[in-house]
Amino acid sequence: MRRLYIFDTTLRDGEQSLGITLNANEKLEVARQLVKLGVDVIEAGFPASSPGDAEAVNLIAREVKGVSICGLTRAVESDIDCCAQALRGAEYPRIHTGIGVSPVHMEKKLKLAPERVLEVAVAAVKHAKKYVGDVEFYAEDAFRSDRSFLAAVIESAIMAGATVVNIPDTVGYATPFEYEELISYLMHNVRGIEKVVVSVHCHDDLGMSTANSLAGILAGAGQVEGAINGIGERAGNTSLEEVIMAVYTRRNQYGLEMRVNTREIAATSRLVARVTGVPVPAHKAIVGAGAFMHASGIHQDGVLKDRLTYEIIKPEIIGGLRSTISLSARSGRHALRHRLQEMGYQLYEDELERVYQQFLQLADLKKEIFNEDLHALMGMPGGNSNWITLKNIAVATSGVSTATATVSVDIDDTGCMDAACGNGPVDAVFNAIDRLTGLEVRLEDYSLSSVTRGSEALGEATVKLRSGEQGLVVGKGISTDVIEASAKAYVNALNKIKR
Ligand code: KIV
Ligand code: ZN
């Protein structure tokens, strides 16, 4: 079997492009989950882009073992030096350096002649080699480059010491047939390519990144790059979970071996959605809430007779669960703990108690508690040492859109109350909270989604607040009352700003 290496760039290409700065601890939490998932390489960030990113890469390098930790650089000495510093402490450090090679990148962005680009590429690889043995070279916008020039650059990078060569379709312009042809061309026309790992890195602008990655793998690439949930710039990166499950589901045809634990896919997807605040669309392949639901009568009938009629993947394989025991207000701690364990959550007694109390509050409002509700509860903050705690909300509406909200909170354990008007109830609540805190924040985004279905479904609100000190932070709140969920999300984001 041929080995396929999984290179995760959720924390670099995925996160950076969203404009959300995950803090170092959030990045560490994701990196630890990626280790559970069993990826081979974690691209933890672009250290030269900001001191915060360098710090996060260094934290991950020191704390996360058993996997390669990689940092991105431009083909610039100071970037490479900074990256090497950030990777100190890593068990398997990798520097990922490179330069644009397409005519538009060379002429318009870099303003360098092709011969000079080739020299800069070689110098960057050689410089990175002074620090680490494992150097990956990327030829940015490779797909739109001149084939023979690309082959020359890749060959020179290999001669300079690159161990992995990355052939990105940076703008997601390729189609599977063409991308397969490009990888195949390089496999046959670059001297020394058999000694290194060829990597595919595709973007989803035309919705073909997974197909293109698979085409590149079939042509001989040994590493695939992507982000969990396909997050990233513009239309995003290749969804790593899609490639993993395509290779797994079609393993008899592809004969590729990976070391991933597919059962961690659902948990990884949920964590990434929670920390980035980028929700997973319901119809998203593999990890969407509806990916394993059978709605029409004909399909339900077929699945009940034999699930193979309409299912190509058992939900259990990705860590999803078919629940058998129903949880309600009558369920005890034992039943809750059992279900949470089945779902992959291990809780200490005090955590279980906190979740159980939240569970009971919810169960008072809903007849049945589903796994999705529990995942939402588990994703919520503990609420013990918060700067601001929500106590009460009363909203009065008048006319079509005007509303007045009266909000009570504890700030630093002191109770206070204020009221404000707004363009609708949620706006009024946010305005009242702003009056209470006096913080300078800007609401960049607000969204509300239903965790389960039906009129008593749990609503999950997400707010993105920008503050001078912390940049963009994401807050989450859940409740069967959407105004309360929104207020909780707002307060959660404020607590992160004050942390
Ligand atoms: O899309 C791309 O070309 C990249 C490189 C920087 C690796 O992300
Ligand atoms: Zn990219």
Coordinates of C-alpha atoms and ligand atoms in Angstrom, one line a residue:
M1 CA 0.0 0.0 0.0
R2 CA 1.2 3.5 -0.8
R3 CA 1.4 5.9 2.2
L4 CA -0.6 9.1 2.0
Y5 CA 0.6 11.9 4.4
I6 CA -2.1 14.2 5.8
F7 CA -0.9 17.8 6.1
D8 CA -3.4 20.0 8.1
T9 CA -3.3 23.8 7.5
T10 CA -6.5 24.7 9.4
L11 CA -4.4 26.8 11.8
R12 CA -2.5 28.6 8.9
D13 CA -4.3 28.8 5.5
G14 CA -7.6 28.0 7.2
E15 CA -7.6 30.4 10.1
Q16 CA -5.4 33.3 9.0
S17 CA -7.5 34.1 6.0
L18 CA -10.7 34.4 8.0
G19 CA -9.4 37.4 9.8
I20 CA -10.1 35.7 13.1
T21 CA -7.1 35.6 15.4
L22 CA -7.4 32.4 17.4
N23 CA -5.4 32.9 20.6
A24 CA -2.5 30.6 21.3
N25 CA -4.6 28.4 23.7
E26 CA -7.4 27.9 21.1
K27 CA -4.8 27.0 18.5
L28 CA -3.2 24.5 21.0
E29 CA -6.6 23.0 21.6
V30 CA -7.1 22.4 17.9
A31 CA -3.6 21.1 17.5
R32 CA -4.2 18.5 20.3
Q33 CA -7.4 17.4 18.6
L34 CA -5.5 17.1 15.2
V35 CA -3.1 14.7 17.0
K36 CA -6.0 12.6 18.1
L37 CA -7.2 12.7 14.5
G38 CA -3.8 11.4 13.5
V39 CA -2.7 13.9 10.9
D40 CA 1.0 13.7 10.0
V41 CA 1.8 17.4 9.8
I42 CA 0.2 20.4 11.5
E43 CA 1.0 23.7 9.9
A44 CA 0.6 25.8 13.0
G45 CA 0.9 29.3 11.5
F46 CA 3.0 31.9 9.7
P47 CA 5.3 33.1 12.5
A48 CA 6.6 36.2 10.7
S49 CA 3.1 37.5 10.2
S50 CA 2.6 38.6 13.8
P51 CA 4.2 38.1 17.2
G52 CA 1.0 36.4 18.3
D53 CA 1.3 33.8 15.6
A54 CA 4.9 33.2 16.4
E55 CA 4.0 32.7 20.0
A56 CA 1.2 30.2 19.1
V57 CA 3.5 28.2 16.8
N58 CA 6.1 28.1 19.5
L59 CA 3.5 26.9 22.1
I60 CA 2.3 24.1 19.8
A61 CA 6.0 23.2 18.9
R62 CA 6.7 22.8 22.6
E63 CA 3.5 21.1 23.7
V64 CA 2.4 18.9 20.8
K65 CA 4.5 15.8 20.2
G66 CA 4.4 12.8 17.8
V67 CA 3.6 14.9 14.7
S68 CA 5.5 17.3 12.5
I69 CA 5.0 20.9 13.4
C70 CA 5.3 23.2 10.4
G71 CA 5.6 27.0 10.0
L72 CA 5.1 28.9 6.8
T73 CA 7.5 31.5 5.5
R74 CA 8.0 33.6 2.4
A75 CA 11.3 33.1 0.6
V76 CA 12.8 35.8 2.8
E77 CA 15.7 35.2 5.2
S78 CA 14.1 37.1 8.1
D79 CA 10.8 35.1 7.8
I80 CA 12.8 31.8 7.8
D81 CA 14.8 32.9 10.9
C82 CA 11.6 33.9 12.7
C83 CA 10.0 30.5 11.8
A84 CA 13.0 28.6 13.0
Q85 CA 12.9 30.4 16.3
A86 CA 9.1 29.7 16.6
L87 CA 9.7 26.0 15.9
R88 CA 12.2 25.6 18.7
G89 CA 11.2 22.7 20.9
A90 CA 9.3 20.8 18.2
E91 CA 10.0 17.1 18.0
Y92 CA 9.7 17.1 14.2
P93 CA 10.1 20.7 12.9
R94 CA 9.4 21.5 9.3
I95 CA 9.9 24.9 7.5
H96 CA 7.5 25.5 4.6
T97 CA 9.0 28.1 2.4
G98 CA 8.4 29.2 -1.2
I99 CA 7.6 31.8 -3.8
G100 CA 5.2 32.6 -6.6
V101 CA 6.0 31.0 -9.9
S102 CA 3.2 32.0 -12.3
P103 CA 3.7 34.9 -14.8
V104 CA 1.2 37.1 -12.9
H105 CA 2.8 36.5 -9.5
M106 CA 6.3 37.1 -10.8
E107 CA 5.5 40.2 -12.9
K108 CA 2.9 41.9 -10.9
K109 CA 3.4 40.8 -7.3
L110 CA 7.1 40.1 -7.0
K111 CA 8.3 42.2 -9.9
L112 CA 11.1 39.6 -10.4
A113 CA 12.4 38.0 -13.6
P114 CA 11.9 34.2 -13.7
E115 CA 15.7 33.6 -13.4
R116 CA 15.8 35.6 -10.2
V117 CA 12.7 33.8 -8.8
L118 CA 14.6 30.6 -9.3
E119 CA 17.6 31.9 -7.4
V120 CA 15.5 33.2 -4.5
A121 CA 13.8 29.9 -4.2
V122 CA 17.1 28.0 -4.0
A123 CA 18.5 30.5 -1.5
A124 CA 15.4 30.1 0.7
V125 CA 15.5 26.3 0.8
K126 CA 19.3 26.4 1.5
H127 CA 18.7 29.0 4.3
A128 CA 15.9 26.9 5.9
K129 CA 18.1 23.8 5.7
K130 CA 20.6 25.5 8.1
Y131 CA 17.9 25.1 10.7
V132 CA 16.0 22.0 10.0
G133 CA 16.3 18.8 8.0
D134 CA 12.7 18.8 6.8
V135 CA 12.1 21.6 4.4
E136 CA 8.9 21.8 2.3
F137 CA 9.1 24.1 -0.8
Y138 CA 5.9 25.6 -2.3
A139 CA 5.7 26.9 -5.8
E140 CA 2.8 29.4 -5.3
D141 CA 0.2 29.5 -8.1
A142 CA 2.0 26.5 -9.7
F143 CA -1.1 25.5 -11.6
R144 CA -1.0 28.7 -13.7
S145 CA 2.7 28.6 -14.2
D146 CA 4.7 27.7 -17.3
R147 CA 5.2 23.9 -17.1
S148 CA 8.9 23.7 -18.0
F149 CA 9.8 26.7 -15.7
L150 CA 7.9 25.0 -12.9
A151 CA 9.8 21.8 -13.4
A152 CA 13.1 23.7 -13.3
V153 CA 12.1 25.5 -10.1
I154 CA 11.0 22.2 -8.4
E155 CA 14.2 20.4 -9.6
S156 CA 16.4 23.2 -8.2
A157 CA 14.5 23.2 -4.9
I158 CA 15.1 19.5 -4.6
M159 CA 18.7 19.9 -5.4
A160 CA 18.9 22.6 -2.7
G161 CA 17.6 20.1 -0.1
A162 CA 13.8 20.3 -0.1
T163 CA 12.3 17.1 1.3
V164 CA 8.7 17.8 0.2
V165 CA 7.6 19.8 -2.8
N166 CA 4.2 21.5 -2.8
I167 CA 2.4 22.2 -6.1
P168 CA -0.5 24.5 -5.1
D169 CA -3.5 25.4 -7.2
T170 CA -3.5 28.7 -5.3
V171 CA -6.6 30.2 -6.9
G172 CA -8.7 27.1 -7.4
Y173 CA -8.6 27.3 -11.2
A174 CA -7.7 23.7 -12.0
T175 CA -10.0 20.9 -13.0
P176 CA -9.3 17.3 -11.9
F177 CA -8.1 16.1 -15.3
E178 CA -5.7 19.0 -15.7
Y179 CA -4.3 18.8 -12.2
E180 CA -3.7 15.1 -12.5
E181 CA -1.8 15.9 -15.8
L182 CA 0.3 18.5 -14.1
I183 CA 1.4 16.2 -11.2
S184 CA 2.0 13.5 -13.7
Y185 CA 4.1 15.8 -15.9
L186 CA 6.3 16.7 -12.9
M187 CA 6.6 13.1 -11.8
H188 CA 8.1 12.3 -15.3
N189 CA 10.1 15.5 -15.9
V190 CA 11.7 16.5 -12.7
R191 CA 15.0 14.8 -11.8
G192 CA 15.2 13.6 -8.2
I193 CA 11.4 13.8 -7.7
E194 CA 11.2 10.2 -6.7
K195 CA 13.4 11.0 -3.6
V196 CA 10.9 13.6 -2.2
V197 CA 7.3 13.7 -1.3
V198 CA 5.1 15.6 -3.7
S199 CA 2.3 17.5 -2.0
V200 CA -1.1 18.7 -3.4
H201 CA -2.6 21.9 -2.1
C202 CA -5.9 23.0 -3.7
H203 CA -8.4 25.8 -3.2
D204 CA -12.1 25.5 -3.8
D205 CA -12.9 28.5 -5.9
L206 CA -14.6 26.3 -8.5
G207 CA -15.8 23.7 -6.0
M208 CA -13.3 21.2 -7.2
S209 CA -10.6 21.1 -4.5
T210 CA -11.4 17.7 -3.2
A211 CA -11.6 16.2 -6.7
N212 CA -8.4 18.0 -7.8
S213 CA -6.5 16.7 -4.7
L214 CA -7.6 13.2 -5.4
A215 CA -6.6 13.5 -9.0
G216 CA -3.1 14.7 -7.9
I217 CA -2.9 11.8 -5.4
L218 CA -3.7 9.3 -8.2
A219 CA -1.0 10.9 -10.3
G220 CA 1.6 10.1 -7.6
A221 CA 1.4 12.8 -4.9
G222 CA 2.2 11.4 -1.5
Q223 CA 0.9 14.3 0.7
V224 CA -2.4 16.2 0.7
E225 CA -2.9 19.6 2.3
G226 CA -6.2 21.0 3.5
A227 CA -8.2 22.4 6.3
I228 CA -10.9 20.9 8.5
N229 CA -14.4 21.9 7.3
G230 CA -12.7 23.4 4.2
I231 CA -12.3 26.8 5.9
G232 CA -10.0 29.3 4.4
E233 CA -9.6 32.3 2.1
R234 CA -12.4 33.0 -0.4
A235 CA -14.1 29.7 -1.1
G236 CA -11.7 27.9 1.2
N237 CA -9.1 25.1 1.2
T238 CA -9.6 21.4 0.4
S239 CA -11.8 19.9 3.1
L240 CA -9.4 17.5 4.7
E241 CA -12.2 15.3 6.1
E242 CA -13.6 14.9 2.5
V243 CA -10.3 13.6 1.2
I244 CA -9.7 11.4 4.1
M245 CA -13.2 9.8 3.8
A246 CA -12.9 9.5 0.0
V247 CA -9.6 7.6 0.4
Y248 CA -11.0 5.5 3.3
T249 CA -14.3 4.7 1.6
R250 CA -12.6 3.8 -1.7
R251 CA -9.6 2.1 -0.1
N252 CA -10.0 -1.0 -2.2
Q253 CA -9.7 1.0 -5.4
Y254 CA -7.0 3.5 -4.3
G255 CA -4.8 1.2 -2.1
L256 CA -3.6 4.2 0.0
E257 CA -2.7 3.9 3.6
M258 CA -3.2 6.8 6.1
R259 CA -2.6 6.8 9.8
V260 CA -5.7 8.9 10.6
N261 CA -8.4 7.8 13.1
T262 CA -11.5 8.6 11.2
R263 CA -13.6 8.4 14.4
E264 CA -12.2 11.7 15.5
I265 CA -13.4 13.6 12.4
A266 CA -16.8 14.7 13.8
A267 CA -15.2 16.0 17.1
T268 CA -12.5 17.8 15.1
S269 CA -15.0 19.5 12.9
R270 CA -17.1 20.6 15.8
L271 CA -14.1 22.0 17.6
V272 CA -13.0 24.0 14.6
A273 CA -16.5 25.4 14.0
R274 CA -16.6 26.4 17.7
V275 CA -13.3 28.2 18.0
T276 CA -13.4 29.9 14.6
G277 CA -17.1 30.8 14.8
V278 CA -17.5 29.5 11.2
P279 CA -20.5 27.2 11.2
V280 CA -20.6 24.0 9.1
P281 CA -23.4 24.1 6.5
A282 CA -26.0 21.4 7.1
H283 CA -25.5 19.9 3.7
K284 CA -21.7 19.9 4.0
A285 CA -20.2 16.5 2.9
I286 CA -19.1 14.2 5.8
V287 CA -19.6 16.7 8.7
G288 CA -22.8 18.6 7.9
A289 CA -25.7 18.0 10.3
G290 CA -27.7 16.5 7.5
A291 CA -24.9 14.4 6.0
F292 CA -26.4 11.2 7.5
M293 CA -30.1 12.1 7.7
H294 CA -32.6 10.4 5.6
A295 CA -35.6 12.6 5.1
S296 CA -37.8 11.3 2.3
G297 CA -40.2 8.3 3.0
I298 CA -38.6 6.2 0.2
H299 CA -35.1 6.7 1.6
Q300 CA -36.2 6.1 5.2
D301 CA -37.9 2.9 4.1
G302 CA -34.8 1.8 2.2
V303 CA -32.4 2.5 5.1
L304 CA -34.6 0.7 7.6
K305 CA -34.6 -2.4 5.3
D306 CA -30.8 -2.2 4.7
R307 CA -28.8 1.0 5.4
L308 CA -26.6 0.2 2.4
T309 CA -29.4 1.3 0.1
Y310 CA -28.7 5.0 0.9
E311 CA -25.6 5.1 3.1
I312 CA -22.0 4.8 1.9
I313 CA -20.5 5.7 5.3
K314 CA -21.6 4.5 8.7
P315 CA -21.9 7.6 10.9
E316 CA -19.9 5.8 13.6
I317 CA -16.9 5.7 11.3
I318 CA -16.5 9.5 11.6
G319 CA -17.4 9.5 15.3
G320 CA -21.1 10.4 14.8
L321 CA -23.5 8.4 16.8
R322 CA -26.9 6.8 16.4
S323 CA -28.6 7.3 19.7
T324 CA -30.7 4.7 21.3
I325 CA -31.5 5.9 24.8
S326 CA -33.5 9.1 25.0
L327 CA -32.4 11.8 27.5
S328 CA -34.9 14.0 29.2
A329 CA -35.6 15.8 32.4
R330 CA -36.0 12.5 34.1
S331 CA -32.5 11.3 33.2
G332 CA -29.9 11.2 36.0
R333 CA -26.2 12.0 36.0
H334 CA -25.3 8.5 35.2
A335 CA -27.2 8.4 31.9
L336 CA -25.8 11.8 31.0
R337 CA -22.2 10.7 31.7
H338 CA -22.8 7.5 29.8
R339 CA -24.0 9.4 26.7
L340 CA -21.3 12.0 26.9
Q341 CA -18.7 9.2 27.1
E342 CA -20.2 7.5 24.1
M343 CA -19.8 10.9 22.3
G344 CA -16.1 11.1 23.3
Y345 CA -16.3 13.5 26.3
Q346 CA -14.5 12.5 29.5
L347 CA -15.5 14.7 32.4
Y348 CA -14.2 15.3 35.9
E349 CA -16.9 15.2 38.6
D350 CA -17.1 19.0 38.9
E351 CA -17.4 19.4 35.1
L352 CA -20.1 16.8 35.0
E353 CA -22.0 18.6 37.7
R354 CA -21.9 21.9 35.8
V355 CA -23.0 20.2 32.6
Y356 CA -25.7 18.3 34.4
Q357 CA -27.2 21.5 35.9
Q358 CA -27.2 23.1 32.4
F359 CA -28.7 19.9 31.0
L360 CA -31.6 20.0 33.6
Q361 CA -32.3 23.6 32.7
L362 CA -32.5 22.7 29.1
A363 CA -34.5 19.5 29.7
D364 CA -37.1 21.7 31.5
L365 CA -37.7 23.4 28.2
K366 CA -37.3 20.5 25.8
K367 CA -39.0 17.1 25.8
E368 CA -36.0 15.3 24.5
I369 CA -32.3 16.2 24.5
F370 CA -30.4 15.1 21.4
N371 CA -26.7 14.6 20.9
E372 CA -26.5 17.9 19.0
D373 CA -27.9 19.7 22.1
L374 CA -25.2 18.0 24.2
H375 CA -22.5 19.0 21.8
A376 CA -23.7 22.6 22.0
L377 CA -23.8 22.4 25.8
M378 CA -20.3 21.0 25.9
G379 CA -19.1 23.9 23.7
M380 CA -20.4 26.5 26.1
P381 CA -18.2 28.3 28.6
G382 CA -18.2 27.2 32.2
G383 CA -19.2 30.5 33.7
N384 CA -17.3 30.3 37.0
S385 CA -14.8 33.1 36.8
N386 CA -16.4 35.4 34.2
W387 CA -16.0 39.1 34.2
I388 CA -19.6 39.6 33.2
T389 CA -22.5 37.3 33.9
L390 CA -26.0 37.7 32.4
K391 CA -28.8 37.7 35.0
N392 CA -32.0 38.8 33.4
I393 CA -33.4 40.2 30.2
A394 CA -36.8 41.8 29.5
V395 CA -37.7 43.1 26.1
A396 CA -40.7 45.2 25.0
T397 CA -41.4 45.8 21.3
S398 CA -43.3 48.6 19.8
G399 CA -44.1 49.3 16.2
V400 CA -42.5 47.1 13.5
S401 CA -38.9 47.1 14.5
T402 CA -38.2 49.3 17.6
A403 CA -37.6 47.5 20.8
T404 CA -36.5 48.4 24.4
A405 CA -34.4 45.9 26.4
T406 CA -33.7 46.0 30.1
V407 CA -30.7 43.8 31.0
S408 CA -29.4 42.9 34.4
V409 CA -25.8 41.6 34.8
D410 CA -23.1 41.0 37.4
I411 CA -19.9 42.8 36.5
D412 CA -17.0 41.7 38.7
D413 CA -19.6 40.3 41.0
T414 CA -21.5 43.6 41.3
G415 CA -25.1 43.6 40.1
C416 CA -26.2 46.4 37.7
M417 CA -29.0 47.0 35.3
D418 CA -29.6 49.3 32.3
A419 CA -32.0 49.7 29.4
A420 CA -31.6 50.7 25.8
C421 CA -33.5 50.9 22.6
G422 CA -32.6 49.2 19.4
N423 CA -33.5 48.2 15.9
G424 CA -35.2 45.0 17.1
P425 CA -34.9 43.0 20.3
V426 CA -31.4 41.6 19.8
D427 CA -30.0 45.0 18.9
A428 CA -31.6 46.6 21.9
V429 CA -30.1 43.9 24.2
F430 CA -26.7 44.4 22.7
N431 CA -27.0 48.2 23.2
A432 CA -28.1 47.7 26.8
I433 CA -25.1 45.5 27.5
D434 CA -22.8 48.0 25.9
R435 CA -24.1 50.7 28.2
L436 CA -23.5 48.5 31.2
T437 CA -19.9 47.6 30.2
G438 CA -18.7 50.8 28.6
L439 CA -16.4 48.8 26.4
E440 CA -15.5 50.0 22.9
V441 CA -16.5 47.0 20.7
R442 CA -17.8 46.7 17.2
L443 CA -20.2 44.0 16.2
E444 CA -18.8 42.5 13.0
D445 CA -21.1 39.5 12.6
Y446 CA -24.1 37.9 14.2
S447 CA -25.7 34.6 13.2
L448 CA -28.3 32.3 14.7
S449 CA -28.8 28.7 13.9
S450 CA -31.0 25.9 15.1
V451 CA -29.2 23.1 16.8
T452 CA -32.0 20.6 16.4
R453 CA -35.4 20.9 14.7
G454 CA -38.9 21.8 15.8
S455 CA -40.4 24.7 17.7
E456 CA -38.6 23.8 20.9
A457 CA -35.2 23.5 19.2
L458 CA -32.2 24.9 20.8
G459 CA -30.9 28.1 19.1
E460 CA -27.2 28.7 18.9
A461 CA -26.1 32.3 18.5
T462 CA -22.6 33.4 17.3
V463 CA -21.3 36.9 17.6
K464 CA -18.0 38.3 16.3
L465 CA -16.9 41.4 18.2
R466 CA -13.9 43.5 17.3
S467 CA -12.1 45.3 20.1
G468 CA -8.9 47.4 19.9
E469 CA -6.9 45.1 22.2
Q470 CA -8.0 41.6 21.2
G471 CA -8.9 41.9 17.5
L472 CA -11.8 39.7 16.4
V473 CA -13.3 37.4 19.1
V474 CA -16.1 34.9 18.7
G475 CA -18.8 34.4 21.3
K476 CA -21.3 31.6 21.5
G477 CA -24.6 31.2 23.4
I478 CA -27.4 28.6 23.4
S479 CA -30.9 28.7 24.7
T480 CA -34.4 27.8 23.5
D481 CA -35.0 31.5 23.6
V482 CA -33.1 33.1 20.7
I483 CA -32.8 36.5 22.4
E484 CA -31.3 34.9 25.4
A485 CA -29.0 32.9 23.2
S486 CA -27.9 36.1 21.5
A487 CA -27.3 37.9 24.8
K488 CA -25.3 34.9 26.1
A489 CA -23.1 34.9 23.0
Y490 CA -22.5 38.7 23.3
V491 CA -21.5 38.3 27.0
N492 CA -19.3 35.3 26.1
A493 CA -17.4 37.4 23.6
L494 CA -17.0 40.2 26.1
N495 CA -15.6 37.8 28.7
K496 CA -13.0 36.7 26.1
I497 CA -12.0 40.3 25.4
K498 CA -11.5 41.0 29.2
R499 CA -9.7 37.7 29.7
Ligands
KIV1 O1 -2.4 28.5 -1.7 C1 -1.2 28.6 -1.7 O2 -0.5 28.7 -2.7 C2 -0.6 28.6 -0.3 C3 0.9 28.5 -0.3 C4 1.4 29.7 0.6 C5 1.4 27.2 0.3 O3 -1.3 28.5 0.6
ZN2 ZN -3.3 27.9 0.1

